[in-house]
Every structure is written in C-alpha cells, then in structure tokens.
C-alpha cells in the first residue's frame, strides 16, 4: 500500500507528466496537496495544476525542495540543462526519469554518481491506473527507495524491468502502442457505425474488447494465436474477418510501424 503522505514533484508537466500525476491521484498513491510541478509555460501550468489541485512552482529547484520523489518529464534534450544547476538539491531524492532515451548512464555524465535515479517509460493508460511502466534494470535506487518506488508507481500500472539495450524497442511496443491501439479501436468503431451502431456504443464495445483480450492474454500467458484460434470456428464469421485482415497486411503493417520508429 502506497503512503499517500509522500511528496512528489514533476519537472515538466506535459502530456506524460500529467498522465502519471492523474493516475497517482486516482489510485490514492499521493494526496494532490503533496504534489508540485513546474513547466516552461506558466499560464498553462497554472491551468493544469489548478485542475488537479496541485501546487504550481516557478522553478525546478522549488519542486525538488518540496519533494521526496522527483519525476523528470521534460523533453530529453532539456534534461541536462534543467538539472545541472540544481544537482546539489537532488542529493538523497528519488529521481524517476520519464524523458525518453535518457537512461542511467546518460544522467551519470552530468550528475554525481551517487544520485538515485531510475529510468522509466510509462504509457498513457497510467492515467486510469491500467498502464505499463518499463523500468531500466540498471538503476541507482537504494533498496528502501526501490520498495517505495514499487509501492507508489505499482498503483498505476504493471512494472516491467527491461535490459538497457532493449528499453527503446520495449517503449515502442508499450508506449507508442496505445496510438496504434487507438487507431484500431477507431477503425473497428467506424465499421460498427457503418452497419448501424451508435458511435459511442461502437467505441465502447471496441475499447472493452481490447481491454478484456489484453487482460486475458496477460493473465493466462497464452499465445495470442491460441486466443485468435479459439474464436475462429471453421467456416465462421471470425475466420473470414481474419482472412480479410491478413489479405490487407494487418500484422505486417504493425511490424512496419515499429520498423519506421527504429529508423527514425
């Protein structure tokens, strides 16, 4: 059980920072009064902070001084620029970096070696406490901090520890994947609307189906192909749909999407 009295600060409060914050508040892992955040655009920060009941701070140092856990959620190219001036204030804090591509080794080039850091790639479903949190196996958290990390962030999603050299591709699957899944939901919903379903009903059915199928695979560990085959009766409706997807290159299109990101 997470301790809701813990203080969490966000350096950067864009889409991902807000998603993590929303999930933690929803899960009861943190009291909004114990959350602080800073961002480059003050008026936008005030609006986002006010909507959540969290404290808006003018500077990153103010956030660090008010926090036990510091979530670094700025653009990756800004990380060193933002943190170097406050390196002394970070001592003893738990640093959770969600800046894509900034692993432990990259932080150790400009922060003291004893700074306590873990690199994490969350995905947007953390906002409703159904996310995936990819965490670099190499980290410098103490045992006590790791226990706290699991207690706090485990409330918003499944924690997966990944080798450093596999973090990028894991992020492409789990963190870019929600965009692909949303496109699938939208397209399947459109098909439902084409044949008479109300749009909100079509989207709701598609979303619940995706959620349930993912949960079934994750909980049972069964091969996705087995789950597909289980629904495909000989000569039935589902196998005809599967054949149409294969003809359209559905699976290859998803693989190509990851290929495109790898080539960026």
PDB file of C-alpha atoms in Angstrom:
ATOM      1  CA  UNK A   1       0.000   0.000   0.000  1.00  0.00           C
ATOM      2  CA  UNK A   2       1.452   3.358  -1.039  1.00  0.00           C
ATOM      3  CA  UNK A   3       1.913   6.102   1.544  1.00  0.00           C
ATOM      4  CA  UNK A   4      -0.255   8.992   0.334  1.00  0.00           C
ATOM      5  CA  UNK A   5       1.723  11.424   2.515  1.00  0.00           C
ATOM      6  CA  UNK A   6       4.746  11.078   0.232  1.00  0.00           C
ATOM      7  CA  UNK A   7       5.660  14.246  -1.676  1.00  0.00           C
ATOM      8  CA  UNK A   8       6.024  14.012  -5.453  1.00  0.00           C
ATOM      9  CA  UNK A   9       7.265  16.726  -7.789  1.00  0.00           C
ATOM     10  CA  UNK A  10       7.135  16.987 -11.569  1.00  0.00           C
ATOM     11  CA  UNK A  11       9.809  18.853 -13.503  1.00  0.00           C
ATOM     12  CA  UNK A  12       7.892  19.238 -16.725  1.00  0.00           C
ATOM     13  CA  UNK A  13       4.115  18.857 -16.813  1.00  0.00           C
ATOM     14  CA  UNK A  14       3.253  17.913 -20.372  1.00  0.00           C
ATOM     15  CA  UNK A  15       1.032  15.042 -21.502  1.00  0.00           C
ATOM     16  CA  UNK A  16       3.055  12.256 -19.908  1.00  0.00           C
ATOM     17  CA  UNK A  17       3.738  14.118 -16.673  1.00  0.00           C
ATOM     18  CA  UNK A  18       0.036  14.860 -16.318  1.00  0.00           C
ATOM     19  CA  UNK A  19      -0.904  11.246 -17.122  1.00  0.00           C
ATOM     20  CA  UNK A  20       1.377   9.919 -14.371  1.00  0.00           C
ATOM     21  CA  UNK A  21       0.099  12.553 -11.942  1.00  0.00           C
ATOM     22  CA  UNK A  22      -3.540  11.783 -12.746  1.00  0.00           C
ATOM     23  CA  UNK A  23      -3.011   8.072 -12.213  1.00  0.00           C
ATOM     24  CA  UNK A  24      -1.244   8.533  -8.879  1.00  0.00           C
ATOM     25  CA  UNK A  25      -4.019  10.805  -7.625  1.00  0.00           C
ATOM     26  CA  UNK A  26      -6.745   8.455  -8.901  1.00  0.00           C
ATOM     27  CA  UNK A  27      -5.058   5.492  -7.216  1.00  0.00           C
ATOM     28  CA  UNK A  28      -4.771   7.381  -3.932  1.00  0.00           C
ATOM     29  CA  UNK A  29      -0.986   6.921  -4.018  1.00  0.00           C
ATOM     30  CA  UNK A  30      -0.460  10.633  -3.404  1.00  0.00           C
ATOM     31  CA  UNK A  31      -2.530  13.474  -1.998  1.00  0.00           C
ATOM     32  CA  UNK A  32      -2.847  16.311  -4.552  1.00  0.00           C
ATOM     33  CA  UNK A  33      -1.753  18.709  -1.799  1.00  0.00           C
ATOM     34  CA  UNK A  34       1.606  16.880  -1.750  1.00  0.00           C
ATOM     35  CA  UNK A  35       2.210  17.245  -5.489  1.00  0.00           C
ATOM     36  CA  UNK A  36       4.143  20.114  -7.052  1.00  0.00           C
ATOM     37  CA  UNK A  37       5.032  20.823 -10.662  1.00  0.00           C
ATOM     38  CA  UNK A  38       6.905  23.291 -12.826  1.00  0.00           C
ATOM     39  CA  UNK A  39       6.850  23.807 -16.586  1.00  0.00           C
ATOM     40  CA  UNK A  40       8.075  26.219 -19.210  1.00  0.00           C
ATOM     41  CA  UNK A  41       4.726  27.949 -19.797  1.00  0.00           C
ATOM     42  CA  UNK A  42       3.447  29.449 -16.561  1.00  0.00           C
ATOM     43  CA  UNK A  43      -0.151  30.186 -17.555  1.00  0.00           C
ATOM     44  CA  UNK A  44      -0.619  26.692 -18.980  1.00  0.00           C
ATOM     45  CA  UNK A  45       0.927  25.197 -15.847  1.00  0.00           C
ATOM     46  CA  UNK A  46      -1.432  27.171 -13.605  1.00  0.00           C
ATOM     47  CA  UNK A  47      -4.395  25.811 -15.529  1.00  0.00           C
ATOM     48  CA  UNK A  48      -3.191  22.196 -15.397  1.00  0.00           C
ATOM     49  CA  UNK A  49      -2.145  22.389 -11.740  1.00  0.00           C
ATOM     50  CA  UNK A  50      -5.359  24.115 -10.695  1.00  0.00           C
ATOM     51  CA  UNK A  51      -7.493  21.454 -12.378  1.00  0.00           C
ATOM     52  CA  UNK A  52      -5.759  18.796 -10.262  1.00  0.00           C
ATOM     53  CA  UNK A  53      -5.365  20.697  -7.014  1.00  0.00           C
ATOM     54  CA  UNK A  54      -1.563  20.501  -7.140  1.00  0.00           C
ATOM     55  CA  UNK A  55       0.969  23.254  -6.482  1.00  0.00           C
ATOM     56  CA  UNK A  56       2.427  25.189  -9.402  1.00  0.00           C
ATOM     57  CA  UNK A  57       6.084  26.131  -8.891  1.00  0.00           C
ATOM     58  CA  UNK A  58       8.130  28.747 -10.679  1.00  0.00           C
ATOM     59  CA  UNK A  59      11.387  26.781 -10.719  1.00  0.00           C
ATOM     60  CA  UNK A  60      12.712  23.223 -10.807  1.00  0.00           C
ATOM     61  CA  UNK A  61      14.616  23.867  -7.581  1.00  0.00           C
ATOM     62  CA  UNK A  62      11.374  24.781  -5.827  1.00  0.00           C
ATOM     63  CA  UNK A  63       9.883  21.470  -6.983  1.00  0.00           C
ATOM     64  CA  UNK A  64      12.891  19.470  -5.777  1.00  0.00           C
ATOM     65  CA  UNK A  65      12.905  21.132  -2.358  1.00  0.00           C
ATOM     66  CA  UNK A  66       9.217  20.291  -1.900  1.00  0.00           C
ATOM     67  CA  UNK A  67       9.515  16.632  -2.968  1.00  0.00           C
ATOM     68  CA  UNK A  68      10.698  13.198  -1.884  1.00  0.00           C
ATOM     69  CA  UNK A  69      10.297  11.794  -5.402  1.00  0.00           C
ATOM     70  CA  UNK A  70      11.170  13.925  -8.420  1.00  0.00           C
ATOM     71  CA  UNK A  71       9.699  12.930 -11.788  1.00  0.00           C
ATOM     72  CA  UNK A  72      11.760  14.345 -14.656  1.00  0.00           C
ATOM     73  CA  UNK A  73       9.313  14.802 -17.521  1.00  0.00           C
ATOM     74  CA  UNK A  74      10.932  17.469 -19.700  1.00  0.00           C
ATOM     75  CA  UNK A  75      11.987  16.941 -23.317  1.00  0.00           C
ATOM     76  CA  UNK A  76      15.063  14.681 -23.437  1.00  0.00           C
ATOM     77  CA  UNK A  77      17.295  17.399 -24.896  1.00  0.00           C
ATOM     78  CA  UNK A  78      16.482  19.683 -21.945  1.00  0.00           C
ATOM     79  CA  UNK A  79      17.320  17.254 -19.135  1.00  0.00           C
ATOM     80  CA  UNK A  80      20.962  18.227 -18.545  1.00  0.00           C
ATOM     81  CA  UNK A  81      20.197  21.930 -18.998  1.00  0.00           C
ATOM     82  CA  UNK A  82      17.428  21.831 -16.384  1.00  0.00           C
ATOM     83  CA  UNK A  83      19.039  19.532 -13.798  1.00  0.00           C
ATOM     84  CA  UNK A  84      22.714  20.568 -13.818  1.00  0.00           C
ATOM     85  CA  UNK A  85      22.109  23.868 -11.942  1.00  0.00           C
ATOM     86  CA  UNK A  86      20.224  22.016  -9.161  1.00  0.00           C
ATOM     87  CA  UNK A  87      22.429  18.930  -8.882  1.00  0.00           C
ATOM     88  CA  UNK A  88      23.166  19.549  -5.185  1.00  0.00           C
ATOM     89  CA  UNK A  89      19.462  19.830  -4.336  1.00  0.00           C
ATOM     90  CA  UNK A  90      18.833  16.402  -5.888  1.00  0.00           C
ATOM     91  CA  UNK A  91      21.056  14.616  -3.372  1.00  0.00           C
ATOM     92  CA  UNK A  92      19.116  11.943  -1.494  1.00  0.00           C
ATOM     93  CA  UNK A  93      15.996  12.347  -3.634  1.00  0.00           C
ATOM     94  CA  UNK A  94      14.495   9.577  -5.738  1.00  0.00           C
ATOM     95  CA  UNK A  95      14.733  10.671  -9.379  1.00  0.00           C
ATOM     96  CA  UNK A  96      12.282   8.994 -11.771  1.00  0.00           C
ATOM     97  CA  UNK A  97      13.126   9.934 -15.340  1.00  0.00           C
ATOM     98  CA  UNK A  98      10.396   9.597 -17.972  1.00  0.00           C
ATOM     99  CA  UNK A  99      12.422  11.522 -20.558  1.00  0.00           C
ATOM    100  CA  UNK A 100      12.614   9.043 -23.446  1.00  0.00           C
ATOM    101  CA  UNK A 101      16.108   7.741 -24.111  1.00  0.00           C
ATOM    102  CA  UNK A 102      17.722   9.279 -21.028  1.00  0.00           C
ATOM    103  CA  UNK A 103      18.989   6.184 -19.225  1.00  0.00           C
ATOM    104  CA  UNK A 104      21.081   5.902 -16.062  1.00  0.00           C
ATOM    105  CA  UNK A 105      24.399   6.207 -17.905  1.00  0.00           C
ATOM    106  CA  UNK A 106      23.328   9.464 -19.562  1.00  0.00           C
ATOM    107  CA  UNK A 107      22.484  11.021 -16.180  1.00  0.00           C
ATOM    108  CA  UNK A 108      25.790   9.938 -14.723  1.00  0.00           C
ATOM    109  CA  UNK A 109      27.607  12.108 -17.269  1.00  0.00           C
ATOM    110  CA  UNK A 110      26.431  15.298 -15.553  1.00  0.00           C
ATOM    111  CA  UNK A 111      25.148  14.321 -12.087  1.00  0.00           C
ATOM    112  CA  UNK A 112      27.098  12.844  -9.140  1.00  0.00           C
ATOM    113  CA  UNK A 113      27.483   9.067  -9.305  1.00  0.00           C
ATOM    114  CA  UNK A 114      25.552   8.618  -6.047  1.00  0.00           C
ATOM    115  CA  UNK A 115      22.407  10.340  -7.360  1.00  0.00           C
ATOM    116  CA  UNK A 116      19.456   7.938  -7.009  1.00  0.00           C
ATOM    117  CA  UNK A 117      17.904   7.515 -10.469  1.00  0.00           C
ATOM    118  CA  UNK A 118      15.605   5.109 -12.280  1.00  0.00           C
ATOM    119  CA  UNK A 119      14.688   5.495 -15.959  1.00  0.00           C
ATOM    120  CA  UNK A 120      11.038   4.659 -16.630  1.00  0.00           C
ATOM    121  CA  UNK A 121       8.949   4.685 -19.799  1.00  0.00           C
ATOM    122  CA  UNK A 122       5.248   4.831 -18.895  1.00  0.00           C
ATOM    123  CA  UNK A 123       2.383   4.752 -21.350  1.00  0.00           C
ATOM    124  CA  UNK A 124      -0.692   6.970 -21.318  1.00  0.00           C
ATOM    125  CA  UNK A 125      -3.059   4.372 -19.758  1.00  0.00           C
ATOM    126  CA  UNK A 126      -1.289   5.105 -16.450  1.00  0.00           C
ATOM    127  CA  UNK A 127      -3.795   7.960 -16.224  1.00  0.00           C
ATOM    128  CA  UNK A 128      -6.536   5.397 -15.471  1.00  0.00           C
ATOM    129  CA  UNK A 129      -4.223   3.084 -13.483  1.00  0.00           C
ATOM    130  CA  UNK A 130      -4.010   0.497 -16.275  1.00  0.00           C
ATOM    131  CA  UNK A 131      -0.615   1.385 -17.675  1.00  0.00           C
ATOM    132  CA  UNK A 132       2.668  -0.333 -18.377  1.00  0.00           C
ATOM    133  CA  UNK A 133       5.788   1.048 -16.687  1.00  0.00           C
ATOM    134  CA  UNK A 134       9.002  -0.031 -18.390  1.00  0.00           C
ATOM    135  CA  UNK A 135      11.911   0.361 -15.982  1.00  0.00           C
ATOM    136  CA  UNK A 136      15.598   0.095 -16.764  1.00  0.00           C
ATOM    137  CA  UNK A 137      17.186  -2.806 -14.888  1.00  0.00           C
ATOM    138  CA  UNK A 138      20.284  -0.663 -14.314  1.00  0.00           C
ATOM    139  CA  UNK A 139      19.339   1.939 -11.708  1.00  0.00           C
ATOM    140  CA  UNK A 140      20.846   3.564  -8.631  1.00  0.00           C
ATOM    141  CA  UNK A 141      17.930   3.457  -6.202  1.00  0.00           C
ATOM    142  CA  UNK A 142      18.582   2.185  -2.695  1.00  0.00           C
ATOM    143  CA  UNK A 143      16.697  -0.904  -1.533  1.00  0.00           C
ATOM    144  CA  UNK A 144      14.372   1.290   0.515  1.00  0.00           C
ATOM    145  CA  UNK A 145      13.747   3.587  -2.438  1.00  0.00           C
ATOM    146  CA  UNK A 146      13.026   0.629  -4.723  1.00  0.00           C
ATOM    147  CA  UNK A 147      10.442  -0.627  -2.237  1.00  0.00           C
ATOM    148  CA  UNK A 148       8.819   2.817  -2.196  1.00  0.00           C
ATOM    149  CA  UNK A 149       9.012   3.039  -5.985  1.00  0.00           C
ATOM    150  CA  UNK A 150       7.139  -0.246  -6.380  1.00  0.00           C
ATOM    151  CA  UNK A 151       4.541   0.742  -3.784  1.00  0.00           C
ATOM    152  CA  UNK A 152       3.870   4.138  -5.362  1.00  0.00           C
ATOM    153  CA  UNK A 153       4.139   3.521  -9.085  1.00  0.00           C
ATOM    154  CA  UNK A 154       2.798  -0.007  -8.970  1.00  0.00           C
ATOM    155  CA  UNK A 155      -0.609   1.560  -8.275  1.00  0.00           C
ATOM    156  CA  UNK A 156      -0.843   2.959 -11.800  1.00  0.00           C
ATOM    157  CA  UNK A 157       0.307   0.039 -13.900  1.00  0.00           C
ATOM    158  CA  UNK A 158       2.321  -3.109 -14.366  1.00  0.00           C
ATOM    159  CA  UNK A 159       6.035  -2.614 -13.677  1.00  0.00           C
ATOM    160  CA  UNK A 160       8.345  -4.402 -16.128  1.00  0.00           C
ATOM    161  CA  UNK A 161      12.122  -4.337 -15.703  1.00  0.00           C
ATOM    162  CA  UNK A 162      13.936  -4.274 -19.053  1.00  0.00           C
ATOM    163  CA  UNK A 163      17.606  -4.511 -20.093  1.00  0.00           C
ATOM    164  CA  UNK A 164      19.075  -1.148 -21.034  1.00  0.00           C
ATOM    165  CA  UNK A 165      19.642  -2.017 -24.692  1.00  0.00           C
ATOM    166  CA  UNK A 166      16.025  -3.213 -25.048  1.00  0.00           C
ATOM    167  CA  UNK A 167      14.352  -0.165 -23.471  1.00  0.00           C
ATOM    168  CA  UNK A 168      13.828   1.615 -26.783  1.00  0.00           C
ATOM    169  CA  UNK A 169      12.043  -1.223 -28.571  1.00  0.00           C
ATOM    170  CA  UNK A 170      10.062  -2.052 -25.426  1.00  0.00           C
ATOM    171  CA  UNK A 171       8.979   1.577 -25.350  1.00  0.00           C
ATOM    172  CA  UNK A 172       7.922   1.411 -28.975  1.00  0.00           C
ATOM    173  CA  UNK A 173       5.685  -1.564 -28.218  1.00  0.00           C
ATOM    174  CA  UNK A 174       4.218  -0.376 -24.912  1.00  0.00           C
ATOM    175  CA  UNK A 175       4.429   3.416 -25.133  1.00  0.00           C
ATOM    176  CA  UNK A 176       3.855   4.021 -28.861  1.00  0.00           C
ATOM    177  CA  UNK A 177       1.435   1.093 -28.956  1.00  0.00           C
ATOM    178  CA  UNK A 178      -1.511   2.998 -27.426  1.00  0.00           C
ATOM    179  CA  UNK A 179      -1.605   5.146 -30.573  1.00  0.00           C
ATOM    180  CA  UNK A 180      -1.834   2.013 -32.722  1.00  0.00           C
ATOM    181  CA  UNK A 181      -4.461   0.517 -30.419  1.00  0.00           C
ATOM    182  CA  UNK A 182      -6.473   3.746 -30.531  1.00  0.00           C
ATOM    183  CA  UNK A 183      -6.407   3.632 -34.335  1.00  0.00           C
ATOM    184  CA  UNK A 184      -7.642   0.028 -34.202  1.00  0.00           C
ATOM    185  CA  UNK A 185     -10.466   0.997 -31.837  1.00  0.00           C
ATOM    186  CA  UNK A 186     -11.410   3.934 -34.047  1.00  0.00           C
ATOM    187  CA  UNK A 187     -11.428   1.824 -37.225  1.00  0.00           C
ATOM    188  CA  UNK A 188     -13.399  -1.031 -35.644  1.00  0.00           C
ATOM    189  CA  UNK A 189     -15.819   1.545 -34.274  1.00  0.00           C
ATOM    190  CA  UNK A 190     -16.213   3.053 -37.738  1.00  0.00           C
ATOM    191  CA  UNK A 191     -17.111  -0.393 -39.051  1.00  0.00           C
ATOM    192  CA  UNK A 192     -19.767  -0.711 -36.383  1.00  0.00           C
ATOM    193  CA  UNK A 193     -21.171   2.707 -37.257  1.00  0.00           C
ATOM    194  CA  UNK A 194     -21.202   1.738 -40.943  1.00  0.00           C
ATOM    195  CA  UNK A 195     -23.646  -1.023 -40.087  1.00  0.00           C
ATOM    196  CA  UNK A 196     -25.866   0.915 -37.712  1.00  0.00           C
ATOM    197  CA  UNK A 197     -24.279   1.102 -34.265  1.00  0.00           C
ATOM    198  CA  UNK A 198     -24.245   4.432 -32.461  1.00  0.00           C
ATOM    199  CA  UNK A 199     -20.699   5.797 -32.418  1.00  0.00           C
ATOM    200  CA  UNK A 200     -20.343   5.940 -28.637  1.00  0.00           C
ATOM    201  CA  UNK A 201     -21.613   2.363 -28.382  1.00  0.00           C
ATOM    202  CA  UNK A 202     -19.253   1.166 -31.117  1.00  0.00           C
ATOM    203  CA  UNK A 203     -16.228   2.787 -29.470  1.00  0.00           C
ATOM    204  CA  UNK A 204     -17.187   1.462 -26.032  1.00  0.00           C
ATOM    205  CA  UNK A 205     -17.584  -2.091 -27.333  1.00  0.00           C
ATOM    206  CA  UNK A 206     -14.272  -1.956 -29.184  1.00  0.00           C
ATOM    207  CA  UNK A 207     -12.424  -0.497 -26.197  1.00  0.00           C
ATOM    208  CA  UNK A 208     -13.803  -3.025 -23.717  1.00  0.00           C
ATOM    209  CA  UNK A 209     -12.972  -5.841 -26.119  1.00  0.00           C
ATOM    210  CA  UNK A 210      -9.347  -4.660 -26.419  1.00  0.00           C
ATOM    211  CA  UNK A 211      -9.081  -4.259 -22.641  1.00  0.00           C
ATOM    212  CA  UNK A 212     -10.514  -7.710 -21.977  1.00  0.00           C
ATOM    213  CA  UNK A 213      -8.463  -9.507 -24.607  1.00  0.00           C
ATOM    214  CA  UNK A 214      -5.271  -7.922 -23.309  1.00  0.00           C
ATOM    215  CA  UNK A 215      -6.150  -8.897 -19.749  1.00  0.00           C
ATOM    216  CA  UNK A 216      -6.923 -12.471 -20.810  1.00  0.00           C
ATOM    217  CA  UNK A 217      -3.564 -12.882 -22.564  1.00  0.00           C
ATOM    218  CA  UNK A 218      -1.595 -11.213 -19.754  1.00  0.00           C
ATOM    219  CA  UNK A 219      -3.240 -13.253 -17.004  1.00  0.00           C
ATOM    220  CA  UNK A 220      -3.093 -16.640 -18.745  1.00  0.00           C
ATOM    221  CA  UNK A 221       0.178 -16.205 -20.660  1.00  0.00           C
ATOM    222  CA  UNK A 222      -1.430 -17.977 -23.622  1.00  0.00           C
ATOM    223  CA  UNK A 223      -0.089 -17.386 -27.110  1.00  0.00           C
ATOM    224  CA  UNK A 224      -2.144 -14.695 -28.881  1.00  0.00           C
ATOM    225  CA  UNK A 225      -2.578 -17.084 -31.802  1.00  0.00           C
ATOM    226  CA  UNK A 226      -4.356 -19.535 -29.495  1.00  0.00           C
ATOM    227  CA  UNK A 227      -6.781 -16.841 -28.389  1.00  0.00           C
ATOM    228  CA  UNK A 228      -7.430 -15.990 -32.029  1.00  0.00           C
ATOM    229  CA  UNK A 229      -7.955 -19.633 -32.992  1.00  0.00           C
ATOM    230  CA  UNK A 230     -10.370 -20.129 -30.109  1.00  0.00           C
ATOM    231  CA  UNK A 231     -12.734 -17.588 -31.659  1.00  0.00           C
ATOM    232  CA  UNK A 232     -12.374 -18.844 -35.242  1.00  0.00           C
ATOM    233  CA  UNK A 233     -14.936 -21.581 -35.887  1.00  0.00           C
ATOM    234  CA  UNK A 234     -14.453 -23.479 -39.180  1.00  0.00           C
ATOM    235  CA  UNK A 235     -16.188 -21.558 -41.945  1.00  0.00           C
ATOM    236  CA  UNK A 236     -17.407 -18.997 -39.414  1.00  0.00           C
ATOM    237  CA  UNK A 237     -17.632 -15.217 -39.347  1.00  0.00           C
ATOM    238  CA  UNK A 238     -14.422 -14.543 -37.411  1.00  0.00           C
ATOM    239  CA  UNK A 239     -12.118 -16.554 -39.676  1.00  0.00           C
ATOM    240  CA  UNK A 240     -13.492 -14.660 -42.671  1.00  0.00           C
ATOM    241  CA  UNK A 241     -12.610 -11.405 -40.934  1.00  0.00           C
ATOM    242  CA  UNK A 242      -9.156 -12.724 -40.007  1.00  0.00           C
ATOM    243  CA  UNK A 243      -8.537 -13.721 -43.624  1.00  0.00           C
ATOM    244  CA  UNK A 244      -9.503 -10.211 -44.768  1.00  0.00           C
ATOM    245  CA  UNK A 245      -7.070  -8.679 -42.264  1.00  0.00           C
ATOM    246  CA  UNK A 246      -4.296 -10.976 -43.477  1.00  0.00           C
ATOM    247  CA  UNK A 247      -5.028 -10.042 -47.093  1.00  0.00           C
ATOM    248  CA  UNK A 248      -4.799  -6.355 -46.133  1.00  0.00           C
ATOM    249  CA  UNK A 249      -1.426  -6.905 -44.425  1.00  0.00           C
ATOM    250  CA  UNK A 250      -2.677  -6.096 -40.921  1.00  0.00           C
ATOM    251  CA  UNK A 251       0.098  -7.807 -38.960  1.00  0.00           C
ATOM    252  CA  UNK A 252       2.825  -6.703 -41.344  1.00  0.00           C
ATOM    253  CA  UNK A 253       1.588  -3.105 -41.077  1.00  0.00           C
ATOM    254  CA  UNK A 254       2.138  -3.165 -37.303  1.00  0.00           C
ATOM    255  CA  UNK A 255       5.626  -4.613 -37.688  1.00  0.00           C
ATOM    256  CA  UNK A 256       6.381  -1.958 -40.285  1.00  0.00           C
ATOM    257  CA  UNK A 257       5.223   0.714 -37.849  1.00  0.00           C
ATOM    258  CA  UNK A 258       7.884  -0.395 -35.360  1.00  0.00           C
ATOM    259  CA  UNK A 259      10.416  -0.612 -38.210  1.00  0.00           C
ATOM    260  CA  UNK A 260       9.639   3.031 -39.055  1.00  0.00           C
ATOM    261  CA  UNK A 261      10.270   4.144 -35.480  1.00  0.00           C
ATOM    262  CA  UNK A 262      13.519   2.182 -35.306  1.00  0.00           C
ATOM    263  CA  UNK A 263      14.728   4.005 -38.411  1.00  0.00           C
ATOM    264  CA  UNK A 264      13.994   7.482 -37.013  1.00  0.00           C
TER     265      UNK A 264
END
